């Protein structure tokens, strides 16, 4: 097919989908489980790391469109606690990819005033990665309008346990009373404190699971599952997910009439 025509029809389809989006009903916070890199690579007879490399390009595309659409908060599941059980070489290559990504993107974070906010048991990362992650987090710490949270060595239950431990220490020291503990207070001890809960969670690759990602925070989140493998989840797929989100009615346990009142 003529590549120019292919490009034109792609543009038209992206524009078509964009026109279905209502700017005043965009999610404020999108969380993403980027799954299917390994399968994408295997389908092409490539090494798994080639899938992660392509996955990184998909991430850059998706973050770009979310930026253009003014979605202020994005949280991505980049490396789970369970991922430590992968072969050593794959872990090392993923860590290298993360380092390269941060080195390349830190200037863009500063230019766009994006806060890079890592979440998870960061002390478990290799020292050089931990150092770089902390540096970029520190240099973007003062930005508040846009936040990219990256879950690294993250597990949702571990996050809740860590929060409870810190609260227990404060109770023991007498600076916190058990009767003061309620949901808003508990949230202050989570790594996502200060962020609104995700409005939309996207998971690719046909797995319809949460896999220990933000279990507390997604209590009322709209879930979007797609069979598309993460490396193929690009601008058009992102727009589809947003259009789907906008068709939903979020009731938070109430009846329709009372939601907007
Ligand atoms: C899951 O796919 C994906 C990961 C464990 C890593 C996600 C990483 C990236 C998208 C690229 C790098 C991101 C950053 C921030 C540097 P999988 O490998 O489990 O896929 P499979 O289920 O098909 O094997």
Short mmCIF file of C-alpha atoms and ligand atoms in Angstrom, two decimals:
data_model
loop_
_atom_site.label_atom_id
_atom_site.label_comp_id
_atom_site.label_asym_id
_atom_site.label_seq_id
_atom_site.Cartn_x
_atom_site.Cartn_y
_atom_site.Cartn_z
CA UNK A 1 0.00 0.00 0.00
CA UNK A 2 1.15 3.54 -0.69
CA UNK A 3 2.73 4.70 2.59
CA UNK A 4 1.34 8.23 2.17
CA UNK A 5 -2.19 6.90 1.90
CA UNK A 6 -1.61 4.68 4.91
CA UNK A 7 -0.47 7.72 6.89
CA UNK A 8 -3.47 9.76 5.72
CA UNK A 9 -5.98 7.11 6.69
CA UNK A 10 -4.27 6.74 10.08
CA UNK A 11 -4.56 10.50 10.63
CA UNK A 12 -8.21 10.44 9.64
CA UNK A 13 -8.99 7.59 12.00
CA UNK A 14 -7.17 9.29 14.90
CA UNK A 15 -9.01 12.54 14.19
CA UNK A 16 -12.30 10.67 14.01
CA UNK A 17 -11.80 9.10 17.39
CA UNK A 18 -10.56 12.35 18.95
CA UNK A 19 -13.73 14.08 17.82
CA UNK A 20 -15.73 11.60 19.90
CA UNK A 21 -13.96 12.73 23.07
CA UNK A 22 -15.57 15.23 25.39
CA UNK A 23 -12.78 17.45 26.74
CA UNK A 24 -14.70 18.15 29.96
CA UNK A 25 -15.04 14.47 30.84
CA UNK A 26 -11.45 13.35 30.55
CA UNK A 27 -10.04 11.12 33.28
CA UNK A 28 -7.74 13.05 35.58
CA UNK A 29 -5.73 10.00 36.53
CA UNK A 30 -4.97 7.05 34.24
CA UNK A 31 -3.23 3.94 35.59
CA UNK A 32 -1.70 1.42 33.21
CA UNK A 33 -0.62 -2.22 33.45
CA UNK A 34 1.66 -2.61 30.43
CA UNK A 35 1.41 -6.32 29.71
CA UNK A 36 2.32 -8.51 26.75
CA UNK A 37 5.84 -7.41 25.82
CA UNK A 38 7.17 -10.97 26.02
CA UNK A 39 4.38 -12.40 23.87
CA UNK A 40 4.81 -9.62 21.31
CA UNK A 41 8.49 -10.55 21.01
CA UNK A 42 7.83 -14.30 20.92
CA UNK A 43 5.32 -13.85 18.08
CA UNK A 44 8.15 -12.32 16.06
CA UNK A 45 10.84 -14.79 17.08
CA UNK A 46 12.61 -12.04 19.05
CA UNK A 47 14.18 -11.99 22.51
CA UNK A 48 11.90 -10.81 25.34
CA UNK A 49 13.99 -7.65 25.76
CA UNK A 50 13.05 -6.60 22.22
CA UNK A 51 9.45 -6.68 23.46
CA UNK A 52 10.36 -4.44 26.39
CA UNK A 53 12.19 -2.04 24.06
CA UNK A 54 9.14 -1.80 21.83
CA UNK A 55 7.04 -1.50 25.01
CA UNK A 56 9.06 1.55 25.96
CA UNK A 57 8.28 3.15 22.59
CA UNK A 58 4.59 2.40 23.17
CA UNK A 59 4.85 4.03 26.58
CA UNK A 60 6.36 7.16 25.05
CA UNK A 61 3.53 7.32 22.48
CA UNK A 62 0.85 6.85 25.13
CA UNK A 63 2.37 9.43 27.48
CA UNK A 64 2.58 11.85 24.57
CA UNK A 65 -1.11 11.59 23.69
CA UNK A 66 -2.14 11.78 27.34
CA UNK A 67 0.00 14.90 27.63
CA UNK A 68 -1.63 16.42 24.53
CA UNK A 69 -5.05 15.65 26.02
CA UNK A 70 -4.06 17.29 29.31
CA UNK A 71 -4.46 14.21 31.49
CA UNK A 72 -2.50 15.41 34.50
CA UNK A 73 -1.76 12.17 36.38
CA UNK A 74 -0.51 8.89 34.99
CA UNK A 75 0.66 5.88 36.99
CA UNK A 76 2.40 2.97 35.26
CA UNK A 77 3.30 -0.51 36.50
CA UNK A 78 6.88 -0.79 35.29
CA UNK A 79 8.25 -3.50 37.60
CA UNK A 80 6.36 -5.53 40.19
CA UNK A 81 7.73 -7.31 43.21
CA UNK A 82 6.96 -10.59 41.44
CA UNK A 83 9.12 -9.48 38.51
CA UNK A 84 12.21 -10.13 40.66
CA UNK A 85 11.54 -13.83 39.95
CA UNK A 86 12.37 -13.37 36.25
CA UNK A 87 15.71 -14.51 34.81
CA UNK A 88 18.60 -12.34 36.06
CA UNK A 89 19.47 -11.20 32.54
CA UNK A 90 15.94 -9.98 31.80
CA UNK A 91 15.89 -8.06 35.10
CA UNK A 92 19.23 -6.48 34.30
CA UNK A 93 18.11 -5.47 30.82
CA UNK A 94 14.88 -4.00 32.20
CA UNK A 95 16.89 -1.99 34.74
CA UNK A 96 19.19 -0.77 31.94
CA UNK A 97 16.14 0.25 29.93
CA UNK A 98 14.76 2.18 32.90
CA UNK A 99 18.09 3.95 33.41
CA UNK A 100 18.29 4.91 29.75
CA UNK A 101 14.68 6.09 29.77
CA UNK A 102 15.28 8.34 32.77
CA UNK A 103 18.52 9.73 31.40
CA UNK A 104 16.81 10.56 28.12
CA UNK A 105 13.55 11.90 29.55
CA UNK A 106 14.67 13.90 32.56
CA UNK A 107 15.11 17.03 30.41
CA UNK A 108 11.59 16.60 29.03
CA UNK A 109 10.18 16.23 32.57
CA UNK A 110 11.79 19.54 33.47
CA UNK A 111 10.65 21.25 30.27
CA UNK A 112 7.06 20.06 30.68
CA UNK A 113 7.08 20.50 34.44
CA UNK A 114 6.20 16.86 35.07
CA UNK A 115 6.87 15.40 38.49
CA UNK A 116 8.49 11.98 38.22
CA UNK A 117 7.29 10.08 41.23
CA UNK A 118 8.55 6.53 41.78
CA UNK A 119 6.49 4.29 44.06
CA UNK A 120 7.34 0.88 45.50
CA UNK A 121 10.10 -0.63 47.64
CA UNK A 122 12.75 1.42 45.87
CA UNK A 123 15.55 0.32 48.21
CA UNK A 124 15.34 -3.11 46.51
CA UNK A 125 16.49 -1.63 43.19
CA UNK A 126 20.17 -1.92 42.19
CA UNK A 127 22.05 1.03 43.81
CA UNK A 128 22.76 2.85 40.53
CA UNK A 129 19.11 2.64 39.45
CA UNK A 130 17.92 3.67 42.91
CA UNK A 131 20.31 6.62 42.79
CA UNK A 132 19.11 7.83 39.40
CA UNK A 133 15.43 7.31 40.24
CA UNK A 134 15.86 9.33 43.46
CA UNK A 135 17.76 12.08 41.63
CA UNK A 136 15.09 12.56 38.95
CA UNK A 137 12.37 12.39 41.61
CA UNK A 138 14.16 15.05 43.63
CA UNK A 139 14.78 17.44 40.72
CA UNK A 140 11.09 17.32 39.68
CA UNK A 141 9.65 17.19 43.23
CA UNK A 142 8.27 20.75 43.17
CA UNK A 143 6.06 20.21 40.07
CA UNK A 144 2.44 19.57 41.00
CA UNK A 145 0.32 20.04 37.87
CA UNK A 146 1.46 16.87 36.10
CA UNK A 147 2.67 13.70 37.76
CA UNK A 148 4.09 10.54 36.25
CA UNK A 149 4.15 7.84 38.95
CA UNK A 150 6.21 4.82 38.09
CA UNK A 151 5.69 1.66 40.14
CA UNK A 152 9.05 -0.06 40.66
CA UNK A 153 9.51 -3.12 42.83
CA UNK A 154 5.89 -2.38 43.65
CA UNK A 155 3.23 -4.57 45.20
CA UNK A 156 -0.09 -3.21 46.39
CA UNK A 157 -0.34 -5.39 49.47
CA UNK A 158 3.26 -4.55 50.41
CA UNK A 159 2.35 -0.87 50.09
CA UNK A 160 -0.55 -1.34 52.51
CA UNK A 161 1.64 -3.30 54.95
CA UNK A 162 4.33 -0.58 54.80
CA UNK A 163 1.68 2.06 55.52
CA UNK A 164 0.33 0.05 58.44
CA UNK A 165 3.81 -0.45 59.90
CA UNK A 166 4.47 3.28 59.87
CA UNK A 167 1.12 3.93 61.51
CA UNK A 168 1.79 1.25 64.13
CA UNK A 169 5.11 2.90 65.01
CA UNK A 170 3.33 6.22 65.49
CA UNK A 171 0.67 4.57 67.65
CA UNK A 172 3.45 2.99 69.72
CA UNK A 173 5.15 6.38 70.14
CA UNK A 174 1.85 7.93 71.18
CA UNK A 175 1.67 10.41 68.28
CA UNK A 176 -1.27 8.63 66.62
CA UNK A 177 -4.41 7.35 68.24
CA UNK A 178 -6.13 4.26 66.71
CA UNK A 179 -9.47 6.07 66.89
CA UNK A 180 -8.11 8.77 64.54
CA UNK A 181 -7.50 6.24 61.77
CA UNK A 182 -9.97 6.63 58.93
CA UNK A 183 -9.74 6.37 55.13
CA UNK A 184 -8.40 9.89 54.44
CA UNK A 185 -5.76 9.46 57.15
CA UNK A 186 -4.75 6.00 55.92
CA UNK A 187 -4.32 7.36 52.39
CA UNK A 188 -1.72 9.79 53.66
CA UNK A 189 0.53 6.83 54.46
CA UNK A 190 0.27 5.34 50.97
CA UNK A 191 2.91 6.06 48.32
CA UNK A 192 0.27 7.78 46.19
CA UNK A 193 -0.71 10.28 48.88
CA UNK A 194 -1.95 13.56 47.50
CA UNK A 195 -2.97 12.07 44.14
CA UNK A 196 -6.62 11.53 43.25
CA UNK A 197 -7.51 7.84 42.81
CA UNK A 198 -7.21 6.60 39.22
CA UNK A 199 -10.35 7.22 37.15
CA UNK A 200 -9.34 4.69 34.54
CA UNK A 201 -7.12 1.61 34.70
CA UNK A 202 -5.94 0.12 31.41
CA UNK A 203 -4.54 -3.41 31.17
CA UNK A 204 -3.33 -4.82 27.89
CA UNK A 205 -2.71 -8.35 26.56
CA UNK A 206 -6.01 -10.01 27.36
CA UNK A 207 -5.37 -10.62 31.06
CA UNK A 208 -8.38 -9.55 33.09
CA UNK A 209 -6.62 -9.17 36.42
CA UNK A 210 -5.34 -6.41 38.67
CA UNK A 211 -2.15 -8.25 39.70
CA UNK A 212 -1.65 -6.39 42.95
CA UNK A 213 -1.53 -2.95 41.29
CA UNK A 214 -2.95 -0.14 43.44
CA UNK A 215 -5.57 -2.38 45.12
CA UNK A 216 -6.59 0.33 47.62
CA UNK A 217 -6.63 3.17 45.10
CA UNK A 218 -8.71 1.49 42.40
CA UNK A 219 -11.74 0.69 44.56
CA UNK A 220 -13.97 2.83 42.28
CA UNK A 221 -11.81 2.96 39.15
CA UNK A 222 -13.21 2.11 35.72
CA UNK A 223 -11.35 -0.93 34.36
CA UNK A 224 -10.48 -1.24 30.67
CA UNK A 225 -9.12 -4.56 29.47
CA UNK A 226 -7.95 -5.07 25.91
CA UNK A 227 -6.43 -8.01 24.04
CA UNK A 228 -3.90 -5.71 22.34
CA UNK A 229 -0.35 -6.49 23.44
CA UNK A 230 1.36 -3.53 25.11
CA UNK A 231 3.91 -2.81 22.32
CA UNK A 232 0.96 -2.34 19.94
CA UNK A 233 -1.02 -0.13 22.30
CA UNK A 234 -0.41 3.30 20.78
CA UNK A 235 -2.26 6.58 20.20
CA UNK A 236 -5.32 5.08 18.52
CA UNK A 237 -5.76 2.40 21.21
CA UNK A 238 -5.38 5.06 23.90
CA UNK A 239 -8.12 7.13 22.28
CA UNK A 240 -10.36 4.04 22.09
CA UNK A 241 -9.87 3.45 25.82
CA UNK A 242 -10.74 7.08 26.58
CA UNK A 243 -13.86 6.99 24.41
CA UNK A 244 -14.92 3.79 26.17
CA UNK A 245 -14.31 5.45 29.55
CA UNK A 246 -16.47 8.41 28.57
CA UNK A 247 -19.39 6.10 27.81
CA UNK A 248 -19.44 4.80 31.35
CA UNK A 249 -21.59 6.10 34.11
CA UNK A 250 -19.75 6.38 37.39
CA UNK A 251 -22.20 6.07 40.24
CA UNK A 252 -20.01 5.30 43.26
CA UNK A 253 -22.79 3.17 44.72
CA UNK A 254 -25.40 5.90 44.32
CA UNK A 255 -28.39 6.03 42.01
CA UNK A 256 -28.06 7.94 38.73
CA UNK A 257 -29.88 11.16 39.68
CA UNK A 258 -27.78 11.86 42.76
CA UNK A 259 -24.34 11.52 41.16
CA UNK A 260 -24.05 15.01 39.73
CA UNK A 261 -25.99 16.77 42.48
C1 LIG B 1 4.97 -7.03 31.22
O1 LIG B 1 5.07 -7.72 30.00
C2 LIG B 1 5.85 -5.89 31.23
C3 LIG B 1 6.86 -5.68 32.12
C4 LIG B 1 7.18 -6.60 33.22
C5 LIG B 1 7.74 -4.53 32.02
C6 LIG B 1 7.12 -3.27 31.52
C7 LIG B 1 8.19 -2.44 30.93
C8 LIG B 1 8.08 -1.67 29.83
C9 LIG B 1 6.83 -1.43 29.09
C10 LIG B 1 9.24 -1.00 29.22
C11 LIG B 1 10.05 -0.17 30.04
C12 LIG B 1 9.40 0.83 30.91
C13 LIG B 1 10.13 1.74 31.55
C14 LIG B 1 9.49 2.71 32.48
C15 LIG B 1 11.57 1.81 31.33
P1 LIG B 1 5.56 -9.23 30.02
O2 LIG B 1 7.01 -9.25 29.74
O3 LIG B 1 5.17 -9.88 31.30
O4 LIG B 1 4.77 -9.83 28.82
P2 LIG B 1 4.29 -11.34 28.67
O5 LIG B 1 3.22 -11.54 29.70
O6 LIG B 1 3.78 -11.38 27.28
O7 LIG B 1 5.49 -12.20 28.90
#
